[in-house]
CSV table of C-alpha atoms in Angstrom, one decimal:
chain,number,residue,atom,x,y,z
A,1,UNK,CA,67.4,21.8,11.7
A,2,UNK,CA,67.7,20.5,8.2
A,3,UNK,CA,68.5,23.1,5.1
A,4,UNK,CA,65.5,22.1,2.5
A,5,UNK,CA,65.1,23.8,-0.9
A,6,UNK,CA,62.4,24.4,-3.9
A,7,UNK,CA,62.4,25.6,-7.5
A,8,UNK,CA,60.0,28.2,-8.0
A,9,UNK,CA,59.1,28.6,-11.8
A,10,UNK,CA,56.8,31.7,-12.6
A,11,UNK,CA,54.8,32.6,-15.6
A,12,UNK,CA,56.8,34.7,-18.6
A,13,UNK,CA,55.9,38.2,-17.6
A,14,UNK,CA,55.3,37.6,-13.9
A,15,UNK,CA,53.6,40.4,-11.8
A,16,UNK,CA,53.5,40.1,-8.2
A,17,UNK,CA,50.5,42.6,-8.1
A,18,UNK,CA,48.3,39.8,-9.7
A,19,UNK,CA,47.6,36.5,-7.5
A,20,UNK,CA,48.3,33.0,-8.4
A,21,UNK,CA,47.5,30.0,-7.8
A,22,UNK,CA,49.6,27.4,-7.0
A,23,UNK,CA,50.6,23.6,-8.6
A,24,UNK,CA,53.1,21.5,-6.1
A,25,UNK,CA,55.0,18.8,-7.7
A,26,UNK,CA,56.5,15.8,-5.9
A,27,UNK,CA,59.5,13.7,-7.5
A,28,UNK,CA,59.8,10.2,-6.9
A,29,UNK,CA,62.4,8.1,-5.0
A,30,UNK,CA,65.7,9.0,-6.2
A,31,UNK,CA,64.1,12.1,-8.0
A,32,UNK,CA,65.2,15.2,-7.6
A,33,UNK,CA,63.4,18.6,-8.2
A,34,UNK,CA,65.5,20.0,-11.4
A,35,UNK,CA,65.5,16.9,-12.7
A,36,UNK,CA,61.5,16.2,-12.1
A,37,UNK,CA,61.4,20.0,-13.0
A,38,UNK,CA,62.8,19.2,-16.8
A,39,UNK,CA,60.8,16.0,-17.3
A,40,UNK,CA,57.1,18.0,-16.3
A,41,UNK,CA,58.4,20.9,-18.6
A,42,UNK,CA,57.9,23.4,-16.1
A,43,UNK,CA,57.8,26.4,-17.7
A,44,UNK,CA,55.5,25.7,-20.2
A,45,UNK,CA,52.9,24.3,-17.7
A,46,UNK,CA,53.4,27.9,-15.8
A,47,UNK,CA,52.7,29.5,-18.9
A,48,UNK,CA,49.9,27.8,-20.2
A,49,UNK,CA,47.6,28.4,-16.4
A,50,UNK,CA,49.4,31.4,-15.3
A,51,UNK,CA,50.4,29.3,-12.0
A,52,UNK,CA,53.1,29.1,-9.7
A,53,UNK,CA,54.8,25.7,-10.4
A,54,UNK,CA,57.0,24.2,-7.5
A,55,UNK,CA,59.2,21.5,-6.9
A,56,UNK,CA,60.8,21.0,-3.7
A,57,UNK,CA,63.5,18.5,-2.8
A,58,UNK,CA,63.2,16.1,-0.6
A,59,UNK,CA,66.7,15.1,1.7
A,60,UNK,CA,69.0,12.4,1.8
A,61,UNK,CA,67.4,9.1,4.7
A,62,UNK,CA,68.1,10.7,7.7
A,63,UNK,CA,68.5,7.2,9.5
A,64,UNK,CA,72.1,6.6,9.6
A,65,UNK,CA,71.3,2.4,10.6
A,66,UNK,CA,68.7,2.7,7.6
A,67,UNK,CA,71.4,3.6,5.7
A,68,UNK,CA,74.1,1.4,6.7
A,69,UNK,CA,71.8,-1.5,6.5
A,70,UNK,CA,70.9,-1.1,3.0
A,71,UNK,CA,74.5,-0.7,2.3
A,72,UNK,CA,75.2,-4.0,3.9
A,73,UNK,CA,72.0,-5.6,2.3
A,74,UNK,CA,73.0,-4.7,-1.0
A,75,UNK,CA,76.6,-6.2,-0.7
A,76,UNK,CA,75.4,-9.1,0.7
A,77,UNK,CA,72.5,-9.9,-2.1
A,78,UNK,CA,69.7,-9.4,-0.1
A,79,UNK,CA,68.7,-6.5,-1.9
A,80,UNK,CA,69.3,-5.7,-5.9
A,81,UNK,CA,72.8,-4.1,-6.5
A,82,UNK,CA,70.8,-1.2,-8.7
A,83,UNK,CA,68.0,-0.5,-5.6
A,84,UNK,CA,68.8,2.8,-4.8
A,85,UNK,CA,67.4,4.7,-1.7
A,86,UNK,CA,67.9,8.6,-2.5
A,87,UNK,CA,65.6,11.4,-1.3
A,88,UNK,CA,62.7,9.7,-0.2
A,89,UNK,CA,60.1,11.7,1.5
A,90,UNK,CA,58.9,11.0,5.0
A,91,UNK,CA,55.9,9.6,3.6
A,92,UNK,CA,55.2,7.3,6.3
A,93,UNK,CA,56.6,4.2,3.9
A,94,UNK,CA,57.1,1.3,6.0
A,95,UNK,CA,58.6,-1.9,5.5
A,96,UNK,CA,57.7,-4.6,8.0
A,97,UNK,CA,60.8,-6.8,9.9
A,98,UNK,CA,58.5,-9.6,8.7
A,99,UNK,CA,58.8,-8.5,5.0
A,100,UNK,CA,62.6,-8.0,5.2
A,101,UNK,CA,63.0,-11.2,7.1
A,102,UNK,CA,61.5,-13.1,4.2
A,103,UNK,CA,63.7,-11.2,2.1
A,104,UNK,CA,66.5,-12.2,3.3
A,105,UNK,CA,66.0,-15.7,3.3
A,106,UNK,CA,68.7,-17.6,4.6
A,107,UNK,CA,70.6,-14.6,5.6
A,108,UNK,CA,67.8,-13.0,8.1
A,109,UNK,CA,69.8,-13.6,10.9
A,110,UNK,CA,71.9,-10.4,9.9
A,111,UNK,CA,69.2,-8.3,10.3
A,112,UNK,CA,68.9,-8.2,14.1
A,113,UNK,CA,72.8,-7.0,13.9
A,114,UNK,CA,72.2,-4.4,10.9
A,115,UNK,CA,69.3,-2.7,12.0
A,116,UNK,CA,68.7,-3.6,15.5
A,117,UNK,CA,66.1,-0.5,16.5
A,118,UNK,CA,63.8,-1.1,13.2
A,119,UNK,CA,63.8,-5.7,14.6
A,120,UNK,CA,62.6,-3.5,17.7
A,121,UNK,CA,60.1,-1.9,16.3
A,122,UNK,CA,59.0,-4.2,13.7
A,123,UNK,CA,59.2,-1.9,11.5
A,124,UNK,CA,61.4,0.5,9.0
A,125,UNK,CA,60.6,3.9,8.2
A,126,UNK,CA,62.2,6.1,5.6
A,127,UNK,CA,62.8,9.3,6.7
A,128,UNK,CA,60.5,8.8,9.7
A,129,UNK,CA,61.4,11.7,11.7
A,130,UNK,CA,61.6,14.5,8.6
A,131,UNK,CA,58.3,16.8,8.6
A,132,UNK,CA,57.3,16.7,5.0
A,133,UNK,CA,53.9,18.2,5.7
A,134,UNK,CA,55.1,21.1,6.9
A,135,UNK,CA,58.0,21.9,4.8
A,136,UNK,CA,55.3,21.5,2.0
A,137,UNK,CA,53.0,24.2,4.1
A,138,UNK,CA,56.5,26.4,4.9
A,139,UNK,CA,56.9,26.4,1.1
A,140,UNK,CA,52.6,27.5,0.5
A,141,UNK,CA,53.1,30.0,3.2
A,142,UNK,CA,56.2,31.6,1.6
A,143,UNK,CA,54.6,31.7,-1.9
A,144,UNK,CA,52.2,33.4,-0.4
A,145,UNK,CA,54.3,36.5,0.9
A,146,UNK,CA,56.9,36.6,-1.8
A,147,UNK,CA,54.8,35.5,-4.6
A,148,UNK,CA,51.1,36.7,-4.0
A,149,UNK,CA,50.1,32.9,-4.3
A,150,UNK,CA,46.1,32.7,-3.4
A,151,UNK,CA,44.3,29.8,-2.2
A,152,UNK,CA,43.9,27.8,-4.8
A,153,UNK,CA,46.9,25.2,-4.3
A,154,UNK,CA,47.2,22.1,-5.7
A,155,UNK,CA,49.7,19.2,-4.8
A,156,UNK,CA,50.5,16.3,-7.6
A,157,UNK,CA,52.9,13.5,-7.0
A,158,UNK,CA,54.5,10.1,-8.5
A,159,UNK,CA,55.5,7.1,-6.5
A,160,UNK,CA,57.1,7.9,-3.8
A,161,UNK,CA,56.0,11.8,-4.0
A,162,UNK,CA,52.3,10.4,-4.8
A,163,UNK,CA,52.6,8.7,-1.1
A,164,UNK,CA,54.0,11.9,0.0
A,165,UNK,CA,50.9,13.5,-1.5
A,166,UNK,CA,48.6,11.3,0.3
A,167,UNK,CA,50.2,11.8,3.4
A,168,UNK,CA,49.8,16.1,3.0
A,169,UNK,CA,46.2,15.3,2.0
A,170,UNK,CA,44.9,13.2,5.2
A,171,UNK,CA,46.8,15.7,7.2
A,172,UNK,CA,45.2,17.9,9.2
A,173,UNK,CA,46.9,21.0,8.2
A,174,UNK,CA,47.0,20.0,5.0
A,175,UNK,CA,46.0,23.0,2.0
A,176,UNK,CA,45.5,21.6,-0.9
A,177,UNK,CA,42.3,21.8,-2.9
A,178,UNK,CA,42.8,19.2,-5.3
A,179,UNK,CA,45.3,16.2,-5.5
A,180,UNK,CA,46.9,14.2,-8.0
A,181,UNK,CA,48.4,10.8,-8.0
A,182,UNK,CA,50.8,9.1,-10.1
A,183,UNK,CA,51.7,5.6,-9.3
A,184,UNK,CA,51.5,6.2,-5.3
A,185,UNK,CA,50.1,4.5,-2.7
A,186,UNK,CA,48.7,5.3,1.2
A,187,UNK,CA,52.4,4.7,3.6
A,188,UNK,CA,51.5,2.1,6.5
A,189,UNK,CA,53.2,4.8,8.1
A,190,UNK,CA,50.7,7.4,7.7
A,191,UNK,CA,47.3,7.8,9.8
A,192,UNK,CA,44.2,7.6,8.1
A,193,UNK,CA,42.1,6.2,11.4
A,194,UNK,CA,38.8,8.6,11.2
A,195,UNK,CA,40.0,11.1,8.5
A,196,UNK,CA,39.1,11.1,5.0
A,197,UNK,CA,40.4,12.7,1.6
A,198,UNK,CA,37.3,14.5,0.6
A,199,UNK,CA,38.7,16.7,-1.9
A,200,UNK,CA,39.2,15.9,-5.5
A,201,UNK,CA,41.5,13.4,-6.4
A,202,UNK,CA,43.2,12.3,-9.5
A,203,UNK,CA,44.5,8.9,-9.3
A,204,UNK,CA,46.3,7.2,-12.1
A,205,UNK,CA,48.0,3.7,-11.8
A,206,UNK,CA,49.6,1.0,-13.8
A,207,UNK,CA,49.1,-2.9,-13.5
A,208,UNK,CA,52.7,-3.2,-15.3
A,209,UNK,CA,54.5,-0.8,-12.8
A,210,UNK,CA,57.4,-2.8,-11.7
A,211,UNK,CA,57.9,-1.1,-8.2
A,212,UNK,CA,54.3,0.5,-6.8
A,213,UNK,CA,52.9,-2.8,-7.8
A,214,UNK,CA,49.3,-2.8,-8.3
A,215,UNK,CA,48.3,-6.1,-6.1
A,216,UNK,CA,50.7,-4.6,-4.3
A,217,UNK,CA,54.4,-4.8,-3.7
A,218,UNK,CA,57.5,-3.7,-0.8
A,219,UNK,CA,56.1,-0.5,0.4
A,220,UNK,CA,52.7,-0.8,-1.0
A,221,UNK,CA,49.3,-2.7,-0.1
A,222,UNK,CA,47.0,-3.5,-3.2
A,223,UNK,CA,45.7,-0.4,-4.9
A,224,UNK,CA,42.2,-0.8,-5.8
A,225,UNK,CA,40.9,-0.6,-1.9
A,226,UNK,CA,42.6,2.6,-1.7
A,227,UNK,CA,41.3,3.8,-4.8
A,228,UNK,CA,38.0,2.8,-3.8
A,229,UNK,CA,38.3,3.8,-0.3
A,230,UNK,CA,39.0,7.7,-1.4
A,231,UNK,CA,36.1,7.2,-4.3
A,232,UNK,CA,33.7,6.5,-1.5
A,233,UNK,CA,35.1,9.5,1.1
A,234,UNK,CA,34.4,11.4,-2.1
A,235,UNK,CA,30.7,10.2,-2.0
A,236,UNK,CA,31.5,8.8,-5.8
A,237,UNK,CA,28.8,6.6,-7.2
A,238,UNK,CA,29.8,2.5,-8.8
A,239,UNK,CA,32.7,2.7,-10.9
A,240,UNK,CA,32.8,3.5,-14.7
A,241,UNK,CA,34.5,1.4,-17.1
A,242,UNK,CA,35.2,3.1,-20.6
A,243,UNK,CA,37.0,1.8,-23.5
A,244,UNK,CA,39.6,4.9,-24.8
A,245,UNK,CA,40.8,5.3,-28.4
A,246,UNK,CA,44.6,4.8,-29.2
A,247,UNK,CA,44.5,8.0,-31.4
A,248,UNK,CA,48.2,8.4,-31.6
A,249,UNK,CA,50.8,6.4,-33.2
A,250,UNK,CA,53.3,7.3,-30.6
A,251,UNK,CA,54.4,3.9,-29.4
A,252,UNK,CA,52.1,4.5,-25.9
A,253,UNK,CA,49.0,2.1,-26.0
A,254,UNK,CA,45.8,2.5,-24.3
């Protein structure tokens, strides 16, 4: 029932009589996909591996007490006036009543009153009931017939999208051959009882990232179990630590 949309970008000289494969892109909260679509530099990634390169959009919370409650929570202090919640994928990210509760400090007894289904539940949920997983296979299938897309499909995805790419890839139905995260983290939302990611994945985090917090943070448990958790489904040996040049001067240090 909801109208989704994607950006399709296609390699300069595109022929549908030749097959493709297929790179999936997932923007972060607030993101959006032109906007993701510009910062990745599209085009030139299509280009450079003859690929399909897609960005779909995720919607607007689709929890209208969600959203009233972090209206109210905002004006009242509880949350920071700048915390935005905008297009966040239902990526089974879950903050517990307990967590907001201690948030809100003095002012917790509001919360019963704001949100009284998620108190219930002991739980909130963004964009619980939207089917991410399969408006990402929709998308795959419909590259497939308009675009000749084969099967080699790739999903990528950063903070809130790199959840959303974790989710797709303990799915069942999930496609993808590799994956690639940027700054996300497993949802508390999303199973993972008996299932494994055993299929490549790239996983790149930050100790200094101010919201997926690497001891963990709001949305997020602490990284490194996860990490090693989808290191050992992927049968990988004791980790490597390597020391890597800073070889440009480009005011980025490694």
């Amino acid at each position: 029932g909801l109208e989704r949309s994607y950006l399709v970008y296609t390699p300069s000289g595109f022929n549908k009589s030749q097959s493709h494969s297929v790179l999936m892109v997932l923007h972060g909260l607030n993101g959006t996909s032109e906007g993701y679509a510009e910062l990745c530099n599209a085009q030139a990634i299509s280009d450079m591996h003859n690929a399909l390169v897609v960005f779909p959009q995720a919607v607007e919370e689709q929890s209208s007490e969600i959203k009233s409650a972090l209206t109210t929570m905002k004006k009242f202090g509880i949350l920071p006036a700048e915390m935005d919640i905008k297009y966040p994928w239902g990526a089974g990210a879950r903050i517990s009543a307990e967590t907001m509760t201690e948030m809100a400090g003095t002012m917790s007894s509001l919360l019963p009153a704001l949100m009284p289904t998620v108190m219930e539940k002991g739980y909130g949920e963004l964009n619980e009931t939207v089917d991410d997983v399969k408006f990402i296979n929709l998308i795959y299938e419909n590259l497939q017939t308009s675009y000749n897309a084969n099967d080699s499909f790739f999903v990528a995805g950063a903070s809130m999208g790199g959840a959303m790419a974790y989710k797709y890839a303990y799915a069942e139905s999930s496609k993808a051959m590799k994956i690639c995260i940027l700054n996300g983290f497993v949802g508390a939302g999303v199973d993972t009882v008996g299932k494994a990611i055993n299929i490549p994945a790239l996983i790149f985090h930050s100790k200094a990232d101010a919201v997926v917090k690497y001891e963990g943070g709001m949305f997020n448990g602490p990284i490194l179990p996860t990490v090693n958790t989808v290191a050992a489904q992927n049968g990988c040996g004791a980790a490597e630590k390597k020391a890597v040049a800073n070889v440009k001067d480009d005011g980025n240090t490694v």
